[in-house]
Coordinates of C-alpha atoms in Angstrom, one line a residue:
Chain A
M47 CA -86.2 -100.9 -56.2
N48 CA -83.8 -98.3 -54.8
T49 CA -81.6 -96.5 -57.2
K50 CA -78.1 -95.4 -56.3
K51 CA -77.4 -91.8 -55.9
I52 CA -74.2 -89.8 -55.3
I53 CA -74.2 -87.5 -52.3
S54 CA -71.2 -85.2 -52.0
A55 CA -70.2 -82.7 -49.4
S56 CA -67.7 -79.9 -49.4
F57 CA -65.5 -78.8 -46.4
I58 CA -63.5 -75.8 -45.7
Y59 CA -61.6 -77.2 -42.8
V60 CA -59.2 -80.2 -42.9
D61 CA -60.0 -81.3 -39.4
D62 CA -63.8 -81.6 -40.1
F63 CA -63.0 -83.3 -43.4
V64 CA -60.7 -85.9 -41.7
K65 CA -63.4 -86.6 -39.2
A66 CA -65.9 -87.3 -42.0
I67 CA -63.4 -89.6 -43.7
K68 CA -62.8 -91.6 -40.6
Y69 CA -66.6 -91.9 -40.0
F70 CA -67.3 -93.3 -43.5
K71 CA -64.3 -95.5 -43.3
S72 CA -65.5 -97.0 -40.0
E73 CA -68.9 -97.4 -41.7
K74 CA -67.1 -99.4 -44.5
R75 CA -68.6 -97.2 -47.2
K76 CA -67.1 -96.7 -50.6
F77 CA -66.3 -93.1 -51.1
V78 CA -64.0 -90.7 -53.1
T79 CA -62.3 -87.7 -51.7
Y80 CA -61.1 -84.5 -53.5
S81 CA -58.5 -82.2 -52.3
P82 CA -56.8 -79.2 -53.9
V83 CA -53.5 -80.1 -52.3
P84 CA -51.9 -83.4 -51.0
N85 CA -52.3 -83.5 -47.2
H86 CA -50.7 -86.0 -44.7
E87 CA -53.7 -85.9 -42.3
I88 CA -56.1 -86.8 -45.2
E89 CA -53.7 -89.6 -46.2
E90 CA -53.5 -91.0 -42.7
A91 CA -57.3 -90.9 -42.3
L92 CA -57.7 -92.7 -45.6
G93 CA -55.0 -95.2 -44.6
A94 CA -54.4 -96.3 -48.2
K95 CA -51.6 -98.6 -49.2
K96 CA -48.5 -97.3 -50.7
S97 CA -48.7 -96.7 -54.4
K98 CA -47.1 -99.3 -56.7
V99 CA -45.6 -96.6 -59.0
G100 CA -42.3 -97.4 -57.4
L101 CA -42.3 -100.8 -58.9
F102 CA -42.6 -99.3 -62.3
T103 CA -39.6 -97.1 -61.5
L104 CA -37.6 -100.0 -60.3
A105 CA -38.5 -102.2 -63.3
G106 CA -37.7 -99.2 -65.7
G107 CA -34.4 -98.5 -63.9
I108 CA -33.2 -102.2 -64.1
T109 CA -34.3 -102.4 -67.8
G110 CA -32.4 -99.2 -68.5
L111 CA -29.2 -100.4 -66.8
I112 CA -29.2 -103.7 -68.6
S113 CA -30.1 -101.9 -71.9
G114 CA -27.4 -99.2 -71.6
F115 CA -24.6 -101.6 -70.8
S116 CA -25.8 -104.2 -73.4
L117 CA -26.1 -101.5 -76.2
A118 CA -22.7 -100.1 -75.5
G119 CA -21.1 -103.6 -75.2
F120 CA -22.9 -105.0 -78.2
T121 CA -21.9 -102.1 -80.5
A122 CA -18.3 -102.2 -79.3
A123 CA -18.1 -106.0 -80.0
E124 CA -19.7 -105.5 -83.5
W125 CA -16.7 -103.4 -84.6
N126 CA -13.6 -104.7 -82.8
L127 CA -11.6 -101.5 -82.9
V128 CA -8.6 -101.6 -80.6
L129 CA -7.9 -98.2 -79.4
G130 CA -4.8 -97.4 -77.3
G131 CA -4.3 -101.1 -76.7
K132 CA -7.5 -101.3 -74.7
P133 CA -10.1 -104.0 -75.2
P134 CA -13.1 -102.9 -77.3
V135 CA -15.6 -103.8 -74.6
T136 CA -14.4 -101.7 -71.7
L137 CA -16.9 -101.4 -68.8
I138 CA -15.7 -98.1 -67.3
P139 CA -16.8 -95.7 -70.1
F140 CA -20.0 -97.7 -70.4
V141 CA -21.0 -96.8 -66.9
V142 CA -22.0 -93.4 -68.2
I143 CA -24.3 -94.9 -70.8
G144 CA -25.6 -97.5 -68.3
F145 CA -26.3 -94.7 -65.8
E146 CA -28.1 -92.4 -68.3
F147 CA -30.3 -95.3 -69.6
T148 CA -31.1 -96.2 -66.0
I149 CA -32.4 -92.7 -65.3
L150 CA -34.2 -92.3 -68.7
F151 CA -36.0 -95.7 -68.5
G152 CA -36.7 -95.3 -64.8
A153 CA -38.2 -91.8 -65.4
L154 CA -40.3 -92.9 -68.4
A155 CA -41.5 -96.0 -66.5
T156 CA -42.5 -93.8 -63.5
L157 CA -44.5 -91.6 -65.9
L158 CA -46.1 -94.8 -67.3
G159 CA -46.7 -96.0 -63.8
L160 CA -48.5 -92.8 -62.9
I161 CA -50.6 -92.8 -66.1
I162 CA -51.7 -96.5 -65.5
N163 CA -52.3 -96.3 -61.7
A164 CA -54.0 -92.9 -61.6
K165 CA -56.0 -93.8 -64.7
L166 CA -54.9 -90.6 -66.6
P167 CA -56.0 -89.2 -68.8
S168 CA -59.7 -89.6 -68.0
Y169 CA -62.0 -87.0 -69.4
K170 CA -65.3 -88.3 -68.2
K171 CA -67.1 -86.2 -65.7
L172 CA -66.9 -87.4 -62.2
K173 CA -70.1 -87.4 -60.3
G174 CA -69.8 -85.6 -57.1
Y175 CA -66.8 -83.3 -58.2
K176 CA -67.1 -79.6 -57.9
P177 CA -64.8 -77.0 -59.3
E178 CA -63.9 -75.6 -55.9
F179 CA -62.3 -79.0 -55.0
S180 CA -59.4 -77.8 -57.2
V181 CA -59.3 -74.4 -55.5
D182 CA -59.8 -74.3 -51.8
H183 CA -62.5 -76.9 -50.7
F184 CA -62.1 -80.5 -49.7
G185 CA -64.8 -82.8 -51.0
I186 CA -66.1 -86.3 -50.3
S187 CA -68.7 -88.1 -52.4
V188 CA -70.4 -91.3 -51.4
E189 CA -72.6 -93.6 -53.4
A190 CA -75.8 -94.5 -51.5
D191 CA -79.3 -95.7 -51.8
E192 CA -82.0 -93.1 -52.2
T193 CA -83.4 -94.0 -48.8
E194 CA -80.1 -93.3 -47.0
L195 CA -79.6 -89.8 -48.5
A196 CA -81.3 -87.9 -45.6
S197 CA -79.3 -89.6 -42.9
L198 CA -76.1 -89.2 -44.7
G199 CA -76.8 -85.5 -45.3
D200 CA -77.3 -85.1 -41.6
S201 CA -74.0 -86.8 -40.9
F202 CA -72.2 -84.5 -43.3
N203 CA -73.7 -81.5 -41.6
T204 CA -72.7 -82.9 -38.2
F205 CA -69.2 -82.9 -39.3
G206 CA -69.3 -79.3 -40.5
A207 CA -69.9 -79.6 -44.2
K208 CA -70.3 -76.3 -46.0
E209 CA -72.6 -77.7 -48.7
V210 CA -74.2 -81.0 -49.4
T211 CA -75.5 -81.9 -52.9
Y212 CA -77.1 -84.8 -54.5
E213 CA -76.8 -86.2 -58.0
Chain B
M267 CA -46.9 -65.2 -47.6
E268 CA -48.4 -65.2 -44.2
G269 CA -52.1 -64.5 -43.9
L270 CA -52.8 -65.7 -47.4
T271 CA -55.6 -68.2 -48.1
Y272 CA -55.8 -71.0 -50.7
K273 CA -58.3 -69.0 -52.7
Q274 CA -56.1 -65.8 -52.7
V275 CA -53.1 -67.8 -53.8
N276 CA -55.2 -69.5 -56.5
D277 CA -56.6 -66.3 -57.8
A278 CA -53.4 -64.3 -57.6
I279 CA -51.5 -66.9 -59.7
I280 CA -54.3 -67.5 -62.2
N281 CA -54.6 -63.8 -62.7
T282 CA -51.1 -63.9 -64.1
L283 CA -52.7 -65.6 -67.1
A284 CA -55.1 -62.8 -67.9
P285 CA -55.2 -61.8 -71.6
P286 CA -52.0 -59.9 -72.3
R287 CA -51.6 -56.3 -73.2
K288 CA -50.0 -55.0 -76.5
F289 CA -46.7 -54.5 -74.7
Y290 CA -46.5 -58.2 -74.1
F291 CA -47.1 -59.0 -77.8
A292 CA -44.4 -56.5 -78.7
I293 CA -41.9 -58.2 -76.4
V294 CA -42.7 -61.7 -77.6
G295 CA -42.6 -60.5 -81.2
F296 CA -39.2 -58.8 -80.6
F297 CA -37.7 -62.0 -79.2
G298 CA -39.4 -64.0 -81.9
L299 CA -37.8 -61.8 -84.6
L300 CA -34.4 -62.1 -82.9
F301 CA -34.7 -65.8 -83.0
A302 CA -35.8 -65.7 -86.6
L303 CA -32.8 -63.5 -87.4
G304 CA -30.5 -66.1 -85.7
M305 CA -32.0 -68.9 -87.7
S306 CA -31.6 -67.0 -90.9
V307 CA -27.9 -66.4 -90.2
W308 CA -27.6 -70.2 -89.4
F309 CA -29.1 -70.8 -92.8
Y310 CA -26.6 -68.5 -94.3
M311 CA -23.9 -70.4 -92.5
I312 CA -25.2 -73.8 -93.8
I313 CA -25.1 -72.5 -97.4
N314 CA -21.8 -70.8 -97.1
G315 CA -20.0 -73.3 -94.8
L316 CA -18.4 -73.0 -91.4
G317 CA -15.8 -70.7 -92.8
V318 CA -18.1 -67.7 -92.2
A319 CA -17.7 -68.4 -88.5
G320 CA -14.4 -67.5 -86.7
I321 CA -13.6 -71.2 -85.8
R322 CA -10.5 -72.4 -87.7
H323 CA -7.3 -74.2 -86.8
P324 CA -6.2 -74.4 -83.9
V325 CA -9.3 -73.0 -82.3
M326 CA -12.0 -75.4 -83.6
W327 CA -14.5 -74.9 -80.7
G328 CA -15.5 -71.3 -80.3
V329 CA -18.6 -69.4 -79.3
F330 CA -20.9 -72.2 -80.4
I331 CA -19.6 -74.6 -77.9
T332 CA -19.2 -71.9 -75.3
N333 CA -22.8 -71.2 -75.7
F334 CA -23.7 -74.9 -75.6
V335 CA -21.9 -75.3 -72.2
F336 CA -23.3 -72.0 -70.9
W337 CA -26.9 -73.0 -71.7
V338 CA -26.5 -76.5 -70.3
G339 CA -25.2 -74.8 -67.1
I340 CA -28.3 -72.5 -67.0
A341 CA -30.5 -75.6 -67.2
H342 CA -29.1 -76.9 -63.9
S343 CA -30.8 -74.6 -61.5
G344 CA -34.3 -75.7 -62.5
T345 CA -33.8 -79.3 -61.6
L346 CA -31.7 -78.4 -58.5
I347 CA -34.6 -76.3 -57.2
S348 CA -37.4 -78.7 -58.2
A349 CA -35.6 -82.1 -57.4
I350 CA -32.8 -81.7 -55.0
L351 CA -34.4 -79.1 -52.8
Y352 CA -37.6 -81.1 -53.0
L353 CA -35.8 -84.0 -51.4
F354 CA -34.4 -81.7 -48.8
R355 CA -37.9 -80.4 -48.1
A356 CA -36.7 -76.8 -48.6
E357 CA -39.9 -74.7 -48.4
W358 CA -38.4 -71.7 -50.1
R359 CA -38.3 -73.6 -53.4
M360 CA -42.1 -73.8 -53.6
S361 CA -42.9 -70.4 -55.2
I362 CA -39.9 -70.3 -57.5
Y363 CA -39.5 -73.9 -58.8
R364 CA -42.0 -73.7 -61.7
S365 CA -40.2 -70.9 -63.4
A366 CA -36.9 -72.4 -62.8
E367 CA -38.0 -75.7 -64.3
A368 CA -39.5 -74.1 -67.3
M369 CA -36.1 -72.2 -67.7
T370 CA -34.4 -75.6 -67.5
V371 CA -36.5 -77.1 -70.3
F372 CA -36.0 -74.1 -72.5
A373 CA -32.3 -73.8 -71.7
V374 CA -31.6 -77.4 -72.6
A375 CA -33.5 -76.9 -75.8
T376 CA -31.4 -73.9 -76.6
A377 CA -28.2 -75.7 -75.6
G378 CA -29.2 -78.7 -77.8
M379 CA -29.2 -76.4 -80.9
Y380 CA -25.5 -75.5 -80.6
P381 CA -23.9 -78.9 -81.3
L382 CA -26.2 -79.0 -84.4
I383 CA -25.1 -75.5 -85.4
H384 CA -21.5 -76.3 -84.7
L385 CA -21.7 -79.5 -86.8
G386 CA -21.9 -77.6 -90.1
R387 CA -23.4 -80.5 -91.9
V388 CA -26.5 -80.6 -89.7
W389 CA -28.2 -83.1 -91.9
V390 CA -25.9 -85.8 -90.6
A391 CA -26.7 -85.1 -87.0
Y392 CA -28.4 -88.5 -86.7
W393 CA -24.9 -90.1 -86.9
T394 CA -24.7 -89.4 -83.1
L395 CA -27.9 -91.2 -82.3
P396 CA -27.6 -94.8 -81.1
I397 CA -28.5 -96.3 -84.4
P398 CA -26.3 -98.0 -87.0
N399 CA -25.5 -96.0 -90.2
E400 CA -25.7 -97.2 -93.8
M401 CA -22.4 -99.1 -93.3
L402 CA -23.8 -100.8 -90.2
L403 CA -21.4 -98.8 -88.0
W404 CA -22.6 -97.7 -84.6
P405 CA -21.6 -94.6 -82.7
N406 CA -18.6 -95.1 -80.4
F407 CA -20.0 -95.1 -76.9
K408 CA -16.5 -94.6 -75.5
S409 CA -16.4 -91.1 -76.9
P410 CA -17.4 -88.4 -74.4
L411 CA -19.2 -86.6 -77.2
I412 CA -21.6 -89.5 -77.7
M413 CA -22.0 -89.8 -73.9
D414 CA -22.9 -86.1 -74.0
V415 CA -25.7 -86.7 -76.6
I416 CA -27.1 -89.4 -74.4
A417 CA -26.8 -87.3 -71.3
I418 CA -28.4 -84.2 -72.8
S419 CA -31.2 -86.0 -74.4
T420 CA -32.0 -87.8 -71.3
Y421 CA -31.8 -84.6 -69.3
L422 CA -34.2 -82.9 -71.8
T423 CA -36.7 -85.9 -71.6
V424 CA -36.7 -86.2 -67.8
S425 CA -36.8 -82.5 -67.0
A426 CA -39.6 -81.9 -69.5
S427 CA -41.6 -84.9 -68.0
F428 CA -41.0 -83.6 -64.5
F429 CA -42.1 -80.2 -65.5
L430 CA -45.3 -81.5 -67.1
I431 CA -46.2 -83.8 -64.1
G432 CA -45.8 -80.8 -61.7
L433 CA -48.2 -78.8 -64.0
I434 CA -51.1 -81.3 -64.0
P435 CA -52.9 -80.3 -60.7
D436 CA -52.2 -76.6 -61.4
I437 CA -53.8 -76.8 -64.9
A438 CA -56.8 -78.4 -63.3
A439 CA -57.1 -75.4 -61.1
V440 CA -56.8 -73.1 -64.0
R441 CA -59.3 -75.2 -65.9
E442 CA -61.9 -74.4 -63.3
K443 CA -61.6 -70.6 -63.8
A444 CA -61.1 -70.6 -67.6
T445 CA -63.9 -70.1 -70.1
G446 CA -64.5 -70.8 -73.8
I447 CA -61.6 -72.2 -75.8
R448 CA -59.2 -71.7 -73.0
K449 CA -61.2 -74.0 -70.8
K450 CA -61.2 -76.7 -73.6
I451 CA -57.4 -76.4 -74.0
Y452 CA -56.8 -76.6 -70.2
T453 CA -59.2 -79.5 -69.8
I454 CA -57.2 -81.5 -72.3
L455 CA -53.9 -80.5 -70.7
S456 CA -55.1 -81.3 -67.2
F457 CA -55.4 -85.0 -68.3
G458 CA -58.7 -85.2 -66.4
W459 CA -57.1 -84.4 -63.1
H460 CA -59.7 -84.0 -60.2
G461 CA -57.5 -84.3 -57.1
T462 CA -59.1 -87.6 -56.0
N463 CA -57.5 -89.5 -53.2
E464 CA -56.3 -92.2 -55.7
Q465 CA -54.8 -89.7 -58.0
W466 CA -52.9 -87.9 -55.2
R467 CA -51.7 -91.3 -53.8
H468 CA -50.0 -92.3 -57.1
Y469 CA -49.0 -88.7 -57.9
G470 CA -47.1 -88.1 -54.7
R471 CA -45.1 -91.3 -55.1
A472 CA -44.4 -90.7 -58.8
Y473 CA -43.2 -87.1 -58.0
L474 CA -40.9 -88.5 -55.3
F475 CA -39.3 -90.9 -57.6
F476 CA -38.9 -88.4 -60.3
A477 CA -37.1 -86.1 -57.9
A478 CA -35.0 -89.0 -56.8
L479 CA -34.0 -89.8 -60.4
A480 CA -33.5 -86.2 -61.4
T481 CA -31.1 -85.5 -58.6
P482 CA -28.2 -87.7 -59.7
L483 CA -29.1 -86.8 -63.3
V484 CA -28.4 -83.1 -62.6
I485 CA -25.0 -83.9 -61.2
S486 CA -24.2 -86.3 -64.0
V487 CA -25.2 -84.1 -66.9
H488 CA -22.7 -81.4 -66.3
S489 CA -20.1 -83.9 -65.3
V490 CA -20.5 -85.6 -68.7
V491 CA -20.3 -82.2 -70.3
S492 CA -17.0 -81.5 -68.4
W493 CA -15.6 -84.8 -69.7
D494 CA -15.9 -83.5 -73.2
F495 CA -12.9 -81.5 -72.1
A496 CA -11.3 -83.5 -69.3
L497 CA -11.0 -86.8 -71.2
S498 CA -8.8 -85.1 -73.8
I499 CA -5.1 -84.4 -73.2
V500 CA -5.3 -80.7 -74.0
P501 CA -3.4 -78.6 -71.3
G502 CA -6.0 -76.7 -69.2
W503 CA -8.7 -79.4 -69.8
H504 CA -7.1 -82.6 -68.7
S505 CA -8.1 -82.3 -65.0
T506 CA -9.9 -84.5 -62.5
I507 CA -11.6 -81.5 -60.8
F508 CA -13.6 -80.7 -63.9
A509 CA -16.7 -82.5 -63.1
P510 CA -17.4 -80.9 -59.6
Y511 CA -16.0 -77.6 -60.8
F512 CA -18.5 -77.6 -63.8
V513 CA -21.5 -78.7 -61.7
A514 CA -20.9 -75.9 -59.1
G515 CA -20.4 -73.4 -62.0
A516 CA -23.6 -74.7 -63.6
I517 CA -25.7 -74.1 -60.4
H518 CA -24.0 -70.8 -59.9
S519 CA -25.0 -69.4 -63.4
G520 CA -28.4 -71.2 -63.3
L521 CA -29.5 -69.7 -60.0
A522 CA -28.2 -66.3 -61.1
L523 CA -30.5 -66.4 -64.2
V524 CA -33.4 -67.5 -62.1
I525 CA -33.0 -64.3 -60.0
T526 CA -32.5 -62.1 -63.1
L527 CA -35.8 -63.4 -64.6
L528 CA -37.9 -63.6 -61.4
I529 CA -37.2 -60.0 -60.3
P530 CA -39.1 -58.4 -63.2
L531 CA -41.6 -61.3 -63.4
R532 CA -42.8 -60.8 -59.8
K533 CA -43.1 -57.1 -60.4
I534 CA -45.0 -57.4 -63.7
F535 CA -47.4 -60.0 -62.3
K536 CA -47.7 -58.2 -58.9
V537 CA -46.9 -61.5 -57.0
E538 CA -44.5 -59.9 -54.5
N539 CA -46.3 -61.5 -51.7
I540 CA -45.7 -65.0 -53.1
I541 CA -42.2 -64.7 -54.5
T542 CA -40.8 -63.0 -51.5
I543 CA -37.4 -61.4 -50.8
K544 CA -36.8 -64.5 -48.6
N545 CA -36.8 -66.6 -51.7
F546 CA -34.2 -64.4 -53.3
E547 CA -32.1 -64.4 -50.1
S548 CA -32.1 -68.2 -50.0
M549 CA -30.9 -68.3 -53.6
A550 CA -28.3 -65.7 -52.9
K551 CA -26.9 -68.0 -50.0
V552 CA -26.7 -70.9 -52.4
I553 CA -25.0 -68.6 -54.9
L554 CA -22.5 -67.6 -52.3
L555 CA -21.7 -71.2 -51.7
T556 CA -21.3 -72.1 -55.4
G557 CA -19.3 -68.9 -55.9
L558 CA -16.8 -70.0 -53.2
I559 CA -16.6 -73.4 -54.8
V560 CA -16.0 -71.9 -58.3
G561 CA -13.3 -69.5 -56.8
Y562 CA -11.6 -72.5 -55.1
A563 CA -11.6 -74.4 -58.4
Y564 CA -9.9 -71.4 -60.1
A565 CA -7.3 -71.3 -57.5
I566 CA -6.7 -75.0 -57.2
E567 CA -6.2 -75.3 -61.0
Y568 CA -3.2 -73.0 -60.6
F569 CA -1.9 -75.0 -57.8
L570 CA -2.3 -78.3 -59.7
A571 CA -0.5 -76.8 -62.7
W572 CA 2.4 -75.8 -60.5
Y573 CA 2.5 -78.9 -58.3
S574 CA 2.3 -81.4 -61.1
G575 CA 5.5 -80.0 -62.6
N576 CA 3.9 -80.2 -66.1
P577 CA 5.4 -77.2 -68.1
Y578 CA 2.6 -77.2 -70.7
E579 CA 0.0 -77.1 -68.0
L580 CA 1.7 -74.3 -66.2
A581 CA 2.3 -72.3 -69.4
I582 CA -1.4 -72.4 -70.4
F583 CA -2.5 -71.1 -66.9
K584 CA 0.1 -68.4 -66.9
W585 CA -1.0 -67.4 -70.4
R586 CA -4.7 -67.3 -69.4
A587 CA -4.1 -64.7 -66.8
S588 CA -1.7 -62.5 -68.8
G589 CA -2.0 -63.3 -72.5
D590 CA -4.4 -62.3 -75.2
Y591 CA -7.4 -63.4 -73.3
A592 CA -6.5 -61.8 -70.0
P593 CA -9.4 -59.4 -70.0
A594 CA -11.9 -62.3 -70.4
F595 CA -10.1 -64.3 -67.7
W596 CA -10.2 -61.5 -65.2
T597 CA -13.9 -60.8 -66.0
M598 CA -14.5 -64.4 -65.2
V599 CA -12.6 -64.3 -61.9
I600 CA -14.1 -61.0 -60.7
C601 CA -17.7 -61.7 -61.8
N602 CA -17.8 -65.3 -60.6
S603 CA -15.8 -65.4 -57.4
I604 CA -15.3 -61.8 -56.1
V605 CA -18.6 -60.1 -56.9
P606 CA -20.8 -62.9 -55.2
L607 CA -18.9 -62.3 -52.0
L608 CA -21.2 -59.3 -51.6
F609 CA -23.8 -61.8 -50.7
F610 CA -22.0 -62.2 -47.4
F611 CA -23.8 -59.0 -46.4
K612 CA -27.5 -59.4 -45.8
K613 CA -28.0 -55.9 -47.3
F614 CA -27.0 -57.3 -50.7
R615 CA -28.9 -60.5 -50.3
T616 CA -32.1 -58.6 -49.6
S617 CA -31.8 -55.7 -52.0
I618 CA -33.5 -56.1 -55.3
V619 CA -31.1 -53.8 -57.2
G620 CA -28.1 -55.7 -55.6
L621 CA -29.5 -59.1 -56.4
L622 CA -30.2 -58.0 -60.0
V623 CA -26.8 -56.5 -60.6
V624 CA -24.9 -59.4 -59.0
S625 CA -26.9 -62.0 -60.9
I626 CA -26.4 -60.4 -64.3
L627 CA -22.6 -60.0 -63.6
I628 CA -22.5 -63.7 -62.7
N629 CA -23.9 -64.7 -66.0
V630 CA -21.5 -62.5 -67.8
G631 CA -18.7 -64.1 -65.8
M632 CA -20.0 -67.6 -66.3
W633 CA -20.1 -67.1 -70.1
F634 CA -16.6 -65.9 -70.1
E635 CA -15.5 -68.8 -67.9
R636 CA -16.6 -71.3 -70.7
Y637 CA -15.0 -69.0 -73.3
V638 CA -11.7 -68.9 -71.5
I639 CA -11.6 -72.6 -70.9
I640 CA -12.5 -73.5 -74.5
V641 CA -10.5 -70.9 -76.5
T642 CA -7.4 -70.4 -74.5
S643 CA -6.6 -74.1 -74.2
L644 CA -7.2 -74.7 -77.9
A645 CA -5.3 -71.5 -79.0
H646 CA -2.1 -72.6 -77.1
E647 CA -1.7 -76.3 -77.2
F648 CA 1.7 -78.1 -77.2
L649 CA 3.4 -76.8 -80.3
P650 CA 4.1 -73.1 -80.4
A651 CA 4.2 -73.3 -84.2
A652 CA 0.5 -74.4 -84.2
W653 CA -0.7 -71.5 -81.9
G654 CA -3.3 -69.1 -83.1
N655 CA -5.9 -66.8 -81.8
Y656 CA -9.7 -66.8 -82.2
S657 CA -12.4 -64.1 -82.2
P658 CA -16.0 -64.6 -83.1
T659 CA -17.4 -63.3 -86.4
W660 CA -20.7 -61.5 -86.8
V661 CA -22.3 -64.8 -87.8
E662 CA -21.5 -66.3 -84.4
I663 CA -22.6 -63.2 -82.5
V664 CA -26.1 -63.0 -84.3
I665 CA -26.7 -66.7 -83.9
S666 CA -25.9 -66.3 -80.2
L667 CA -28.3 -63.4 -79.9
G668 CA -30.9 -65.5 -81.8
S669 CA -30.6 -68.2 -79.2
W670 CA -31.3 -65.6 -76.4
G671 CA -34.3 -64.6 -78.5
F672 CA -35.5 -68.2 -78.6
F673 CA -35.0 -68.8 -74.9
L674 CA -36.7 -65.5 -73.8
M675 CA -39.6 -66.0 -76.4
L676 CA -40.4 -69.4 -74.9
F677 CA -40.1 -68.1 -71.3
F678 CA -42.5 -65.2 -72.0
L679 CA -45.0 -67.5 -73.8
F680 CA -44.8 -69.9 -70.8
A681 CA -45.4 -67.0 -68.3
K682 CA -48.6 -66.1 -70.0
F683 CA -50.1 -69.5 -70.8
L684 CA -49.1 -71.6 -67.9
P685 CA -48.9 -70.9 -64.2
S686 CA -45.4 -69.6 -63.7
I687 CA -45.7 -70.2 -59.9
S688 CA -46.9 -73.6 -58.6
I689 CA -50.4 -73.1 -57.3
T690 CA -50.5 -76.5 -55.5
E691 CA -47.0 -76.2 -53.9
V692 CA -47.6 -72.7 -52.7
K693 CA -50.9 -73.8 -51.1
E694 CA -49.0 -76.7 -49.4
I695 CA -46.8 -74.3 -47.5
L696 CA -49.7 -72.2 -46.3
P697 CA -51.1 -73.2 -42.9
T698 CA -53.7 -76.0 -43.4
P699 CA -57.2 -74.5 -42.9
K700 CA -58.5 -75.8 -39.6
R701 CA -61.5 -74.9 -37.6
K702 CA -59.2 -74.4 -34.6
G703 CA -56.1 -72.3 -34.9
S704 CA -56.4 -71.5 -38.6
N705 CA -55.7 -68.2 -40.1
N706 CA -57.1 -69.3 -43.5
E707 CA -60.4 -67.5 -43.2
H708 CA -63.0 -68.0 -45.8

């Protein structure tokens, strides 16, 4: 029986890296890329869908808006103190509370969205990751059968990989 | 920054975290002692009562509230640079935003101490929180002071989260170079960041939304602070221009302090090729704009006082310029709206000495602006029989110095333990390494 292995390659140049991504994408292979910086060319080559973090932001913002207005309105109604002949529940000053709660809840929900979607924190060692991927190299790691490793290694080299390793 | 490679930037910024020399500990120790001194005097004030400070009728807001508004103002530049300029895709923000953001977080924390100090009975500070008290009474959300508590705590939470999110990929880069216990700490702080495609996909979106949320927040926070004044009927405070006037002033002072702190920082860390004179020139241009807005606000306040035909309003403005606090008033005018005009000349915008001197003067001026607004209006309200003057006591002065100690101690600790320049974003503005047409040689 063939066992699965991780083959990873590091690249110095983005154009080489993008070519490799496109190739593995066309081959419909599962792979993970590593990059020290976000890059539009890499994003386009990966063609991934938009992140859903925005939905968290929206949900948080709406919850915040409702909570802010409700809290201010509820507390004003709890103690019906008429000041300057104005009704206790006055919307205009509550806009500030509603606004601040919208931002606060929106930001916290965005943070939560990032944590959930990007699966952070995760301290387990990623197979195929190398320290230079956080410095100046671009990396790609592919899961493959042992029999495929040689041909995959050749492909990486064709695209200009600086180093190919197997785990 | 031309000709630099990813690795050079990476190494240069991580080198700033090298084990510090004795001089560094001496500086941090000095600011720590100053902070401890300030805290001790605060304790002395808690035991003896607010009477040991100079605040008494009719000037019940003095240096403590001046400092509060000043520090909230300082906190505005960080989010302006990190969020607003991010949305505008201003590349010059990349190498300075991290320090400015750190400054924001520490400045809000410093500002947040002042209402507590000013309270006197600090143990009842929780009355301002949105929770009912023993009598089941809630805080009054129509009060600008409660709005301010909500705004400042939101600002602290959002700016601290934004700051931490920006740090994650950089800490991962630091982790890869660290050894021993430092490596363990940076590994935990990096949240297991590896820069995978999935991580970047969500990170980029989250960062964008954070910036989009932080942008209106910056504008709102100092507007809410200004309403602490403008929603009252005190002459000199009751003005509709207060919100934009305060926001412009906040950015004015905040950017000036960024310049003041970054000039020695880049020299000490030898990162002149990353934080360049162009960065300072861009900040000077924004300061020029905010200086003009602030100058316009000073002038229009006089026009409004005259044109409104309100004798109380006119009286307070005449008194500000010619009465007991005239030296403070003219310091404010000269430092905030005359001195920054020097930035019309490229020579001043690109001279380190010029930038340093102007930025320090602006901060002196901006502190006096808050002092003038607060003290003069309270000293001369409607009834001449109730007039009175104010001057700070040694207690207020030492507590104020203590807060500078707190702020600078935190800033120095930050500069040595976390990357004070964003590694990732500086790499982003370098030319992408390409086989063809790249200057990023390896």
